[in-house]
Coordinates of C-alpha atoms in Angstrom, one line a residue:
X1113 CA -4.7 -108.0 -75.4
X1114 CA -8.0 -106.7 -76.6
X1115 CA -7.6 -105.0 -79.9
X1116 CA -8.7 -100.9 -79.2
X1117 CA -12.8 -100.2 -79.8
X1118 CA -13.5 -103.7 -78.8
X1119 CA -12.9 -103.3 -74.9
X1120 CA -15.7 -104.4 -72.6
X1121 CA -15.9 -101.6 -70.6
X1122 CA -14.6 -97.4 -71.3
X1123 CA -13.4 -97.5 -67.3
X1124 CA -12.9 -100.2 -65.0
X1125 CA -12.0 -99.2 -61.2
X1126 CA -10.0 -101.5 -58.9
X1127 CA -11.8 -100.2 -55.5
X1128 CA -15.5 -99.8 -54.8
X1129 CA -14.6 -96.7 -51.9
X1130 CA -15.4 -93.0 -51.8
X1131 CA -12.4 -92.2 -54.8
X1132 CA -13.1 -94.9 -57.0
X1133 CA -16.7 -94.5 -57.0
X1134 CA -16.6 -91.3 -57.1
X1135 CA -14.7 -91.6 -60.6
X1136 CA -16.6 -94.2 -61.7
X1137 CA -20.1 -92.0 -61.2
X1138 CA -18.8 -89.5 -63.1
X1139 CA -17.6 -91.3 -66.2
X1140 CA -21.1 -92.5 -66.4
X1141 CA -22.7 -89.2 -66.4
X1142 CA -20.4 -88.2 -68.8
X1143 CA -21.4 -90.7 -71.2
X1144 CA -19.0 -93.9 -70.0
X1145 CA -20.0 -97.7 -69.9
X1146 CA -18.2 -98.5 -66.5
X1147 CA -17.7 -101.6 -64.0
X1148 CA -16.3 -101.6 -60.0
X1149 CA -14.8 -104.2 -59.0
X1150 CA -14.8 -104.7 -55.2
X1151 CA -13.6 -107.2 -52.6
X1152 CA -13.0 -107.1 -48.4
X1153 CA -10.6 -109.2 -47.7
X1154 CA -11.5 -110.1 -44.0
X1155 CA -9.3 -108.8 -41.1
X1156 CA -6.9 -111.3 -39.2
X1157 CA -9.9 -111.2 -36.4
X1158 CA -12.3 -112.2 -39.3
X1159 CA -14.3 -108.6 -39.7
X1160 CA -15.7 -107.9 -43.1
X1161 CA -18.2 -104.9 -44.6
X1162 CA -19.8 -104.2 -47.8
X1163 CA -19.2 -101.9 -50.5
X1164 CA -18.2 -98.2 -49.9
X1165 CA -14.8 -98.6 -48.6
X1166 CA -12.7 -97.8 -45.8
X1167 CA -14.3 -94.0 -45.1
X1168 CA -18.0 -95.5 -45.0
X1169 CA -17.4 -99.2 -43.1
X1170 CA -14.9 -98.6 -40.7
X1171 CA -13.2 -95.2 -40.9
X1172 CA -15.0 -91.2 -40.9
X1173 CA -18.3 -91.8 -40.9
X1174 CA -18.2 -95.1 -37.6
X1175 CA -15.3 -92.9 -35.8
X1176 CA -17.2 -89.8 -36.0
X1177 CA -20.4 -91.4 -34.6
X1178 CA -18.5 -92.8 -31.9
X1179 CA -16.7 -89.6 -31.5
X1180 CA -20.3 -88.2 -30.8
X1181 CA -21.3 -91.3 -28.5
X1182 CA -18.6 -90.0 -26.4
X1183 CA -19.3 -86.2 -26.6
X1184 CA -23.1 -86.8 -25.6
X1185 CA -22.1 -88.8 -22.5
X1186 CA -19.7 -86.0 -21.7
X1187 CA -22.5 -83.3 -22.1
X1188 CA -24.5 -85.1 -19.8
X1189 CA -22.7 -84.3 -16.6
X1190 CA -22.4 -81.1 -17.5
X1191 CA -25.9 -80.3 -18.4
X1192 CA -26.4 -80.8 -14.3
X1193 CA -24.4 -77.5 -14.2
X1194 CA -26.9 -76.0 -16.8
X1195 CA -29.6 -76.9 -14.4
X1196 CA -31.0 -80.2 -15.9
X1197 CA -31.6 -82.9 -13.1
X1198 CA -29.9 -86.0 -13.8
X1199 CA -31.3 -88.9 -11.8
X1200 CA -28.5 -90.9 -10.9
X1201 CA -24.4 -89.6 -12.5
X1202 CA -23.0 -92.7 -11.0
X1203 CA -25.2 -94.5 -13.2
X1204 CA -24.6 -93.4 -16.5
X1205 CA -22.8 -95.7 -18.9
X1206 CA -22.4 -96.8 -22.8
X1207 CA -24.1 -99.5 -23.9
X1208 CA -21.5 -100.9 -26.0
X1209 CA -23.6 -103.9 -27.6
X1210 CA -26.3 -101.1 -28.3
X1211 CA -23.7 -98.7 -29.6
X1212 CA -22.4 -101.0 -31.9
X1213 CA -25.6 -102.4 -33.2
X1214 CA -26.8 -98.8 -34.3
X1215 CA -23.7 -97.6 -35.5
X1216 CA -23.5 -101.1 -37.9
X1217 CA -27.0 -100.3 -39.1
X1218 CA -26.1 -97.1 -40.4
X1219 CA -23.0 -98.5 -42.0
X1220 CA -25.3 -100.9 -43.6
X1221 CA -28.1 -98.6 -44.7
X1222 CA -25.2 -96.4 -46.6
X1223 CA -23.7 -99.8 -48.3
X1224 CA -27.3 -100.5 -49.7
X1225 CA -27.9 -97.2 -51.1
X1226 CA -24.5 -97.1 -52.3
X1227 CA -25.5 -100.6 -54.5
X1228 CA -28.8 -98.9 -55.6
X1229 CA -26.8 -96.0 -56.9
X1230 CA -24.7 -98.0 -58.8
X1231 CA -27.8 -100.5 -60.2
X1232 CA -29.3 -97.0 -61.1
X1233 CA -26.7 -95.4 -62.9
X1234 CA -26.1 -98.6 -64.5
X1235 CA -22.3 -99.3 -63.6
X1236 CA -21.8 -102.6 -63.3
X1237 CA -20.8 -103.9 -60.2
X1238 CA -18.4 -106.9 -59.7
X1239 CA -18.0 -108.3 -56.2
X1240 CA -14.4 -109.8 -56.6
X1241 CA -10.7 -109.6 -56.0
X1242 CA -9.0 -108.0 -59.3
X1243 CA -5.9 -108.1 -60.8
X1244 CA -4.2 -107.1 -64.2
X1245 CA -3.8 -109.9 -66.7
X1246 CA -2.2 -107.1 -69.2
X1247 CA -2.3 -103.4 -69.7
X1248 CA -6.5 -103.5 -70.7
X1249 CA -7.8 -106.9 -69.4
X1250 CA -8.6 -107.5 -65.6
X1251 CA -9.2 -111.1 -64.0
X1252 CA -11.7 -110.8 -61.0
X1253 CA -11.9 -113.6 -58.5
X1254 CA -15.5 -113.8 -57.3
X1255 CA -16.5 -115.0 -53.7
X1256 CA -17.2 -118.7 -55.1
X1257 CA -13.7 -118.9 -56.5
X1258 CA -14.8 -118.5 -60.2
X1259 CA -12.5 -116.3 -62.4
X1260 CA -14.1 -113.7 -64.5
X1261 CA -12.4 -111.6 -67.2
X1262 CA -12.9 -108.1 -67.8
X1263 CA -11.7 -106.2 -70.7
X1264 CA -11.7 -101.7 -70.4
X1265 CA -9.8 -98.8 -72.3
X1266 CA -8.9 -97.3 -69.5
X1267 CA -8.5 -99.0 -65.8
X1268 CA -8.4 -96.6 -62.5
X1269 CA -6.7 -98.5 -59.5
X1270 CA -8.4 -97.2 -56.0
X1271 CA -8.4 -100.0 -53.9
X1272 CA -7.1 -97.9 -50.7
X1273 CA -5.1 -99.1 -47.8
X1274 CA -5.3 -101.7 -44.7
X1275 CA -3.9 -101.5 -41.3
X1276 CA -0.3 -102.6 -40.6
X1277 CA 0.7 -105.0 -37.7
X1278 CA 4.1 -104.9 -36.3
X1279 CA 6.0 -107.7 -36.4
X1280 CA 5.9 -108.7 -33.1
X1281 CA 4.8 -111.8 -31.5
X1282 CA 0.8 -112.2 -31.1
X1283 CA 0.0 -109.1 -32.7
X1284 CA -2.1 -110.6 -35.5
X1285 CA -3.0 -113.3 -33.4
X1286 CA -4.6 -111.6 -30.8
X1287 CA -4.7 -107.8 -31.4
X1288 CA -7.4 -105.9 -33.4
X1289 CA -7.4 -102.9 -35.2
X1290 CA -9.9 -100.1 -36.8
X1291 CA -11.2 -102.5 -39.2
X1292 CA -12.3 -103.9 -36.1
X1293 CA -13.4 -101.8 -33.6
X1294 CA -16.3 -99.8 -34.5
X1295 CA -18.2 -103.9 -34.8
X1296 CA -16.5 -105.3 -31.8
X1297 CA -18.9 -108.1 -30.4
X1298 CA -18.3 -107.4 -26.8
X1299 CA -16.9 -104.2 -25.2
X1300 CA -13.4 -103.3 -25.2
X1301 CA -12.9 -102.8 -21.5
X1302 CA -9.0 -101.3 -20.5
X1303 CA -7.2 -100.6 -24.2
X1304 CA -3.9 -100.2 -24.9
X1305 CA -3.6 -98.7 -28.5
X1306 CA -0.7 -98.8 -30.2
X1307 CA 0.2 -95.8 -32.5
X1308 CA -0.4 -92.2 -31.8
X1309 CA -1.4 -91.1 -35.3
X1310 CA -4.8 -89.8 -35.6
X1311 CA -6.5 -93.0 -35.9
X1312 CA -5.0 -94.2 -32.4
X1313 CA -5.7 -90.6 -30.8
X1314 CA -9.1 -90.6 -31.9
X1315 CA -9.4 -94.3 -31.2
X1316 CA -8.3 -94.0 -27.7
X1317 CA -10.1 -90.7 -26.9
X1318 CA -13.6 -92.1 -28.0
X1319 CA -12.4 -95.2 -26.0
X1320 CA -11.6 -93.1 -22.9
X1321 CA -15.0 -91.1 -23.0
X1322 CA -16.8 -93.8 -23.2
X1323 CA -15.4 -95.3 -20.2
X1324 CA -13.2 -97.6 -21.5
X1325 CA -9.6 -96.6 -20.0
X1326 CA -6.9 -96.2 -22.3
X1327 CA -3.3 -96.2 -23.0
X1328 CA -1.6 -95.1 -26.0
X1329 CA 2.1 -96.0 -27.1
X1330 CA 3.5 -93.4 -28.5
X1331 CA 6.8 -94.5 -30.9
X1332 CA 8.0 -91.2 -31.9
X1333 CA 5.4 -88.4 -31.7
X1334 CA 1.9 -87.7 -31.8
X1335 CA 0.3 -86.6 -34.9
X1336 CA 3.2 -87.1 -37.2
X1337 CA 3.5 -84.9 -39.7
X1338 CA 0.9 -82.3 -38.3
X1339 CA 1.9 -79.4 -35.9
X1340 CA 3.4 -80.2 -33.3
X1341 CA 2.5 -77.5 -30.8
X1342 CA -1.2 -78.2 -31.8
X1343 CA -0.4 -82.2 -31.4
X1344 CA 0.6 -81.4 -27.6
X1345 CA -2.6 -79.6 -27.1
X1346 CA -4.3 -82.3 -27.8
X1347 CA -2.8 -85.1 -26.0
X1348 CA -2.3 -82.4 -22.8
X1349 CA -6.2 -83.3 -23.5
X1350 CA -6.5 -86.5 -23.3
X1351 CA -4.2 -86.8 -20.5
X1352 CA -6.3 -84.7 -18.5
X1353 CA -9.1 -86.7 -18.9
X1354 CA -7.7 -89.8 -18.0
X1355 CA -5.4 -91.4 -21.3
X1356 CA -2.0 -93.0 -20.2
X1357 CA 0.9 -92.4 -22.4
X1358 CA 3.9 -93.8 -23.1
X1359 CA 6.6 -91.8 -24.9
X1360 CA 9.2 -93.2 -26.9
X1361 CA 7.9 -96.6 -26.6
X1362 CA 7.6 -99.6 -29.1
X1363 CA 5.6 -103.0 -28.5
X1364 CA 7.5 -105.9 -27.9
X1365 CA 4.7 -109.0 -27.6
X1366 CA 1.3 -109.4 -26.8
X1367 CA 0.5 -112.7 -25.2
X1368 CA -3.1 -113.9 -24.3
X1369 CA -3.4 -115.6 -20.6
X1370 CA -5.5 -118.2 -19.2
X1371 CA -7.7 -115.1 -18.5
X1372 CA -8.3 -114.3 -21.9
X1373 CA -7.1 -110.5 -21.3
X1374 CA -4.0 -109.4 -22.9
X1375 CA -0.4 -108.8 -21.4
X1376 CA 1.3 -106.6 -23.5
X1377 CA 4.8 -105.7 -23.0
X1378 CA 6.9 -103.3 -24.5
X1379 CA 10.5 -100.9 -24.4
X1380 CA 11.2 -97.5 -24.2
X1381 CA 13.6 -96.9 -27.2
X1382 CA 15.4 -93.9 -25.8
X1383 CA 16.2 -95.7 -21.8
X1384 CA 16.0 -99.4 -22.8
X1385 CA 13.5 -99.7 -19.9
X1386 CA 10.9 -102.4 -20.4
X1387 CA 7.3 -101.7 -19.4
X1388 CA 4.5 -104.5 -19.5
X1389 CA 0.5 -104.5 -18.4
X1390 CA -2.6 -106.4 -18.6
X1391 CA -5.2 -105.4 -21.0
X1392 CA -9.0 -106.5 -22.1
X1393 CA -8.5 -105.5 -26.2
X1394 CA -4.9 -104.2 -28.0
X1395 CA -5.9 -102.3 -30.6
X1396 CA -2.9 -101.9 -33.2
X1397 CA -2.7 -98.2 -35.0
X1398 CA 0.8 -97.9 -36.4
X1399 CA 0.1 -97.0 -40.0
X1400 CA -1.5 -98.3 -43.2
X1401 CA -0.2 -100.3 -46.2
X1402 CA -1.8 -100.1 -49.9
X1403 CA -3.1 -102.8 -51.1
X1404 CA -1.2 -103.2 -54.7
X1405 CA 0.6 -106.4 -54.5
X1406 CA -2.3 -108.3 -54.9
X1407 CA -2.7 -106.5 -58.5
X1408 CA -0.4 -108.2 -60.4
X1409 CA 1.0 -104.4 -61.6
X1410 CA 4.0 -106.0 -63.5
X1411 CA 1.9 -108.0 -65.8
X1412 CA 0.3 -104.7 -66.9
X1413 CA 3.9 -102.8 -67.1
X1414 CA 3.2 -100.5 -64.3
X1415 CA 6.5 -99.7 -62.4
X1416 CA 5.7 -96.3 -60.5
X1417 CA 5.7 -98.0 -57.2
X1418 CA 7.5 -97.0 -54.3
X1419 CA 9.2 -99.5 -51.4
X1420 CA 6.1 -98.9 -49.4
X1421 CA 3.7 -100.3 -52.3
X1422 CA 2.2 -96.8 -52.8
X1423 CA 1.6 -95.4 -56.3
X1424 CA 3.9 -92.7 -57.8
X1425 CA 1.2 -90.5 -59.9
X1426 CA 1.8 -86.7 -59.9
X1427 CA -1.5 -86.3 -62.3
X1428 CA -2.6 -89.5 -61.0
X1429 CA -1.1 -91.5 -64.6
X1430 CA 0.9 -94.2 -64.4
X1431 CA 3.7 -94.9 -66.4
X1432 CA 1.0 -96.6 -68.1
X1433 CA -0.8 -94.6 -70.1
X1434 CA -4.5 -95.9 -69.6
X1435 CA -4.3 -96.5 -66.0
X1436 CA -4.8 -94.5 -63.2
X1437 CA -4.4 -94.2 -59.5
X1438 CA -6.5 -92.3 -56.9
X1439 CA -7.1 -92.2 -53.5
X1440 CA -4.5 -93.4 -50.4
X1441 CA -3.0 -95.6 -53.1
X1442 CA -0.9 -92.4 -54.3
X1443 CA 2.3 -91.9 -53.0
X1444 CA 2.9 -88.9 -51.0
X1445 CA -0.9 -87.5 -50.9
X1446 CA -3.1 -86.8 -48.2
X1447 CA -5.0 -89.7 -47.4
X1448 CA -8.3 -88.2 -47.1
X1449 CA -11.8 -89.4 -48.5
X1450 CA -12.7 -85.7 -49.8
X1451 CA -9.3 -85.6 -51.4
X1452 CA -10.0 -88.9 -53.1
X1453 CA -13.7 -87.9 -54.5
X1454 CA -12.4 -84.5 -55.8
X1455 CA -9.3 -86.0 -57.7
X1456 CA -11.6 -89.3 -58.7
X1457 CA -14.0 -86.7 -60.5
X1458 CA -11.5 -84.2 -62.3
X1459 CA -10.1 -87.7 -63.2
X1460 CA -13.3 -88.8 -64.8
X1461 CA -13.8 -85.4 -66.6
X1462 CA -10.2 -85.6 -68.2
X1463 CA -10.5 -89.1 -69.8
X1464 CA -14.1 -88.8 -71.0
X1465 CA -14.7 -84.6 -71.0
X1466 CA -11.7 -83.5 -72.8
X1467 CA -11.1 -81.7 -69.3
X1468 CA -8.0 -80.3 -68.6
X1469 CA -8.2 -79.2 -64.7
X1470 CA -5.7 -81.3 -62.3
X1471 CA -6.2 -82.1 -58.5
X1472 CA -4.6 -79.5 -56.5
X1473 CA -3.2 -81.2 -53.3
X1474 CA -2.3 -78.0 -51.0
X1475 CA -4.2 -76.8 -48.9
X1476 CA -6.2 -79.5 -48.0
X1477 CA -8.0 -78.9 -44.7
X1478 CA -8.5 -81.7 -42.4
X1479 CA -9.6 -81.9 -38.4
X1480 CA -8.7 -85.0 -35.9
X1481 CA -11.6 -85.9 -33.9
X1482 CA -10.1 -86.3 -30.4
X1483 CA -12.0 -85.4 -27.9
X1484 CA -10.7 -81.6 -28.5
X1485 CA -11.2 -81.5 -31.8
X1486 CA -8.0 -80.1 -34.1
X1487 CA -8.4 -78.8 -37.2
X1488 CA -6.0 -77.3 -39.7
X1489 CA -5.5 -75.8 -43.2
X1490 CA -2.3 -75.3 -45.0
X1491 CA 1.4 -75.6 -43.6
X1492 CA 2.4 -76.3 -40.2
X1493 CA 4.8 -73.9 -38.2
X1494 CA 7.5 -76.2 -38.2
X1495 CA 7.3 -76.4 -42.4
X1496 CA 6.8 -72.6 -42.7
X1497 CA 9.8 -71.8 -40.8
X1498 CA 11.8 -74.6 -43.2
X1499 CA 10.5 -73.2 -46.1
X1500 CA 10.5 -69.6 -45.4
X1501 CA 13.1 -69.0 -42.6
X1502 CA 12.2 -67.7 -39.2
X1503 CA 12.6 -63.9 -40.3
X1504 CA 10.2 -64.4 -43.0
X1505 CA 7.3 -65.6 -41.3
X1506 CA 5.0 -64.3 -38.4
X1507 CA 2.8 -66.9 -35.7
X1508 CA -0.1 -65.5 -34.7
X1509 CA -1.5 -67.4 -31.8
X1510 CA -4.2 -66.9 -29.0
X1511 CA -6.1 -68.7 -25.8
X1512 CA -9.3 -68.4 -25.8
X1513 CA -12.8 -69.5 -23.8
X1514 CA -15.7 -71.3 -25.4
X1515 CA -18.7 -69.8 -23.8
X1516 CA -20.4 -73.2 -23.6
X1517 CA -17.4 -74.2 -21.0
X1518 CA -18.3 -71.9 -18.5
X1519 CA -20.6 -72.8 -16.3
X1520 CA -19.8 -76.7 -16.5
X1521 CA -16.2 -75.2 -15.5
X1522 CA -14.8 -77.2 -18.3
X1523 CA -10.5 -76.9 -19.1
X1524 CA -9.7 -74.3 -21.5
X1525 CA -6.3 -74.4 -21.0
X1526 CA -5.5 -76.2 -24.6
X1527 CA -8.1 -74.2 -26.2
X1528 CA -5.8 -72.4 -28.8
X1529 CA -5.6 -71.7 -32.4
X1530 CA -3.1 -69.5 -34.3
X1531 CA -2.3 -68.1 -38.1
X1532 CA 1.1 -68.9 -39.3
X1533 CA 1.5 -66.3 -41.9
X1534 CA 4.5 -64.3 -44.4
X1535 CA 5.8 -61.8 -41.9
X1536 CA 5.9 -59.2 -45.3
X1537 CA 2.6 -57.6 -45.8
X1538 CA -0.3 -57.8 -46.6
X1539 CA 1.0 -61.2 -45.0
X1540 CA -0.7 -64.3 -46.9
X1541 CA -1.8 -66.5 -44.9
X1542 CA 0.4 -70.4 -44.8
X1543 CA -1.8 -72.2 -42.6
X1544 CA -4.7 -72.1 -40.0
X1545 CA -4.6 -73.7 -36.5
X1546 CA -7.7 -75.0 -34.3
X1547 CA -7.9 -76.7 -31.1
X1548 CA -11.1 -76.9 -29.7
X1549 CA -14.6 -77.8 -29.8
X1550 CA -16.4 -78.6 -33.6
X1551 CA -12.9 -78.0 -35.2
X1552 CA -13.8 -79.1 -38.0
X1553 CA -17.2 -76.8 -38.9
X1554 CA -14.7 -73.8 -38.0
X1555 CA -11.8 -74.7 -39.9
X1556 CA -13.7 -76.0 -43.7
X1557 CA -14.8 -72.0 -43.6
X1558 CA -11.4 -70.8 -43.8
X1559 CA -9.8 -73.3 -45.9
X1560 CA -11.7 -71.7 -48.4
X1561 CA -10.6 -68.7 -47.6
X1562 CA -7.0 -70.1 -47.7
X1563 CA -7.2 -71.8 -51.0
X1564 CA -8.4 -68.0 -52.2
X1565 CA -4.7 -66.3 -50.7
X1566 CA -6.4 -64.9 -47.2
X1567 CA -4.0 -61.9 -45.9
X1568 CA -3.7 -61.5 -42.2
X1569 CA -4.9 -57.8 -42.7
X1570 CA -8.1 -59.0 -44.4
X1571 CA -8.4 -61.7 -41.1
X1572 CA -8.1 -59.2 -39.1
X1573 CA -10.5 -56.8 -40.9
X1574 CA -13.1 -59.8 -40.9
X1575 CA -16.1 -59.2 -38.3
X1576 CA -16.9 -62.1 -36.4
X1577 CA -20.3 -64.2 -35.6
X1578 CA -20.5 -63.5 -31.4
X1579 CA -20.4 -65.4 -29.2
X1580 CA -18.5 -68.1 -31.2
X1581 CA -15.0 -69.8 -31.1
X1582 CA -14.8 -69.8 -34.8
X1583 CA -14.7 -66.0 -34.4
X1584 CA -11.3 -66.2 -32.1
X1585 CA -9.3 -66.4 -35.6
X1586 CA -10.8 -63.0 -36.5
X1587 CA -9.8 -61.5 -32.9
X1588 CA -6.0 -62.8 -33.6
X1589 CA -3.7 -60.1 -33.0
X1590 CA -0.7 -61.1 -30.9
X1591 CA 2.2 -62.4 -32.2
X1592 CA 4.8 -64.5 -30.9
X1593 CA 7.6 -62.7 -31.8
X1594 CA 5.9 -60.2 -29.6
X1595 CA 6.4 -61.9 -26.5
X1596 CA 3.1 -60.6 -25.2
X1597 CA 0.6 -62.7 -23.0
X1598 CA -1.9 -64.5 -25.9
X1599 CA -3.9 -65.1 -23.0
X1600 CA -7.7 -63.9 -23.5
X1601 CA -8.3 -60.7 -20.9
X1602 CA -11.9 -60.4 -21.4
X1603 CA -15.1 -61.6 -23.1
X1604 CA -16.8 -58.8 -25.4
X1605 CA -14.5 -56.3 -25.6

């Protein structure tokens, strides 16, 4: 081991994505020498990106522009309604080779300024595979095979997460997954996704928009671990539009015929009943690993793992005390790219700022981009009522009716939000609930407004922007407990 003062490097992050970056950008503006060390491994069906990580090459920033692919294609059967003459309806369709291509070009634009940024703040960049050789030294395995050693005081692991396959037969043979999908050489034609998290939802909903049909296997619910009355707005959704479900179900085998398309079969876990079809593209969705046990953690005496490879860091330490852990590598934190920036940079500013500020984790707002948008902020009603008791806590919940869905005659019947709040006044505010369209713009608002202690009398007292649907969580008033209809009765008044 290197003797202390004579270390390479003050930081060295295991990770080149939005946490580890982040980090390692603010060590160097706060006076740092850093290196990143980064490395794709390629997918099962051979898909690899540059630096930037999962949020830039093949997570946010490619779902939400497909997300919007689908939207505009959407928008333009109803803009006949608003008037606009549309030549042909029957011929409107997605370019998928087109789609792609721009989509990749943006990706790649981002990964080149991303390299500049790092040539101009002068953190060195390594383009291998690392791993610990001891508490302070790092061996990187670069593209050629070559070993290089690195030496740093302090070492920040952020290397993120991969999709899981199932153990079933064919499934990494023949079945893709998001590291795949948004550079998929040809188009995906009938889907069947498994998972309905929020990366299959999503997945399948852009899918489904586009023109693709798809069907979604859903093991145990959707949106696991988010509200559940919201989760079955959403899917009511998607089923509406056109999305098959399957409830209850788990995939037995995929098997590729002569064909080329895929027949997937699979069993209901509640009726043993066996169900089987014939796809074009299975696109596997059931969760993410972390990618630690390629980082040799015992030869640098970190132990904090858990059975699922994750990172057990309340302040982000390890049991180490010069290394560090941020992003979806932490045990038991939300695995969101804002949520890995934030804590990467209060990291940074409490090694090399004398900082003392930790990463607070509640409260986090996030929004799944289905094709209803949901966005939330703070606790569920399900963990409200656990936490609190049903006596102790009041639901405040609505229907409501974008204006922009009226003359197309769109479905607002899973257009709904509601305030889960302390029953006891001034009644602080637990979480916020948003189905709907542009979730997300109307719930980062309020989760500011959360994370400040927002009472349901100040909510209430709040004037809101007309006509908007952000302005519905200003116009709450009905309770459940009440009993009465939360049904809208009129527009202005």
């Amino acid at each position: 081991m290197a003797p202390v003062g004579t270390y390479d490097y003050d930081l060295a992050v295991i990770g080149g994505g939005s946490g580890g970056l982040a980090c390692a950008k603010e060590a160097v503006n706060l006076g740092a020498k850093v290196t990143v060390l980064d490395y794709v491994t390629p997918s099962p069906q051979g898909t690899k990106w540059g630096l930037g990580g999962t949020c830039v090459n093949v997570g946010c920033i490619p779902k939400k522009l497909m997300h919007q692919a689908a939207l505009l294609g959407e928008s333009i059967h109803e803009a006949v309604a608003y008037g606009w003459e549309v030549p042909s309806l029957d011929a409107i369709k997605i370019n998928w080779p087109a789609l792609t291509e721009a989509v990749q070009n943006h990706i790649k634009s981002v990964n080149w300024v991303t390299r500049v940024d790092l040539r101009e703040k002068k953190i060195d960049y390594v383009n291998g595979l690392g791993e610990f050789k001891d508490p302070h030294t790092l061996i990187a395995t670069l593209k050629n095979g070559s070993k290089k050693e690195i030496t740093a005081k302090n070492i920040v692991i952020a290397v993120g997460g991969r999709p899981h396959y199932p153990d079933i037969p064919g499934a990494v043979e023949y079945c893709i997954s998001s590291d795949d999908i948004f550079s998929l050489g040809h188009p995906p034609g009938k889907t069947l996704v498994v998972g309905a998290g929020y990366i299959g939802l999503e997945c399948a909903g852009f899918l489904n928009s586009l023109g693709y049909p798809a069907t979604v296997l859903v093991r145990s619910v959707p949106l696991r671990g988010f509200d559940q009355q919201m989760a079955q707005a959403v899917t009511s959704e998607m089923e509406q539009k056109g999305v098959v479900f399957h409830n209850k179900c788990v995939p037995l085998s995929v098997e590729k015929l002569e064909t080329g398309q895929l027949k997937a079969r699979w069993q209901n876990t509640e009726t043993q009943e066996r169900g089987e079809d014939v796809f074009d593209t299975v696109l596997m969705a059931t969760g993410r690993y972390a990618l630690t046990k390629t980082l040799n953690l015992e030869a640098a005496g970190v132990t904090c793992v858990s059975n699922s490879g994750k990172i057990i860091a309340e302040t982000e330490q390890t049991n180490v005390s010069n290394i560090y852990a941020v992003g979806d590598v932490l045990e038991g934190k939300p695995e969101l790219t804002p949520v890995a920036i934030h804590a990467g940079r209060l990291l940074a500013r409490r090694m090399f700022a004398g900082a003392t500020q930790p990463m607070d984790y509640d409260n986090v707002a996030t929004t799944v981009f289905t094709p209803l948008e949901y966005g939330c902020v703070g606790l569920s009603e399900e963990t409200a009522l656990a936490r609190h008791g049903a006596d102790k806590v009041e639901v405040y919940h609505a229907f409501y009716k974008p204006t922009e869905f009226f003359i197309p005659q769109r479905n607002i019947r899973n257009c709904y939000l509601k305030a889960v709040a302390l029953r006891e006044a001034p009644q602080r505010i637990l979480g916020l609930h948003f189905v709907g369209p542009v979730a997300g713009e109307v719930i980062q608002g309020f989760a500011a407004a959360v994370k400040c202690g927002i009472t349901m009398e100040q909510l209430m007292n709040t004037v809101g922007i007309h006509p908007t649907v952000a302005e519905e969580f200003t116009r709450l008033n009905i309770t459940k407990r009440s009993g009465k209809d939360p049904n809208p009765a009129s527009c202005c008044s």
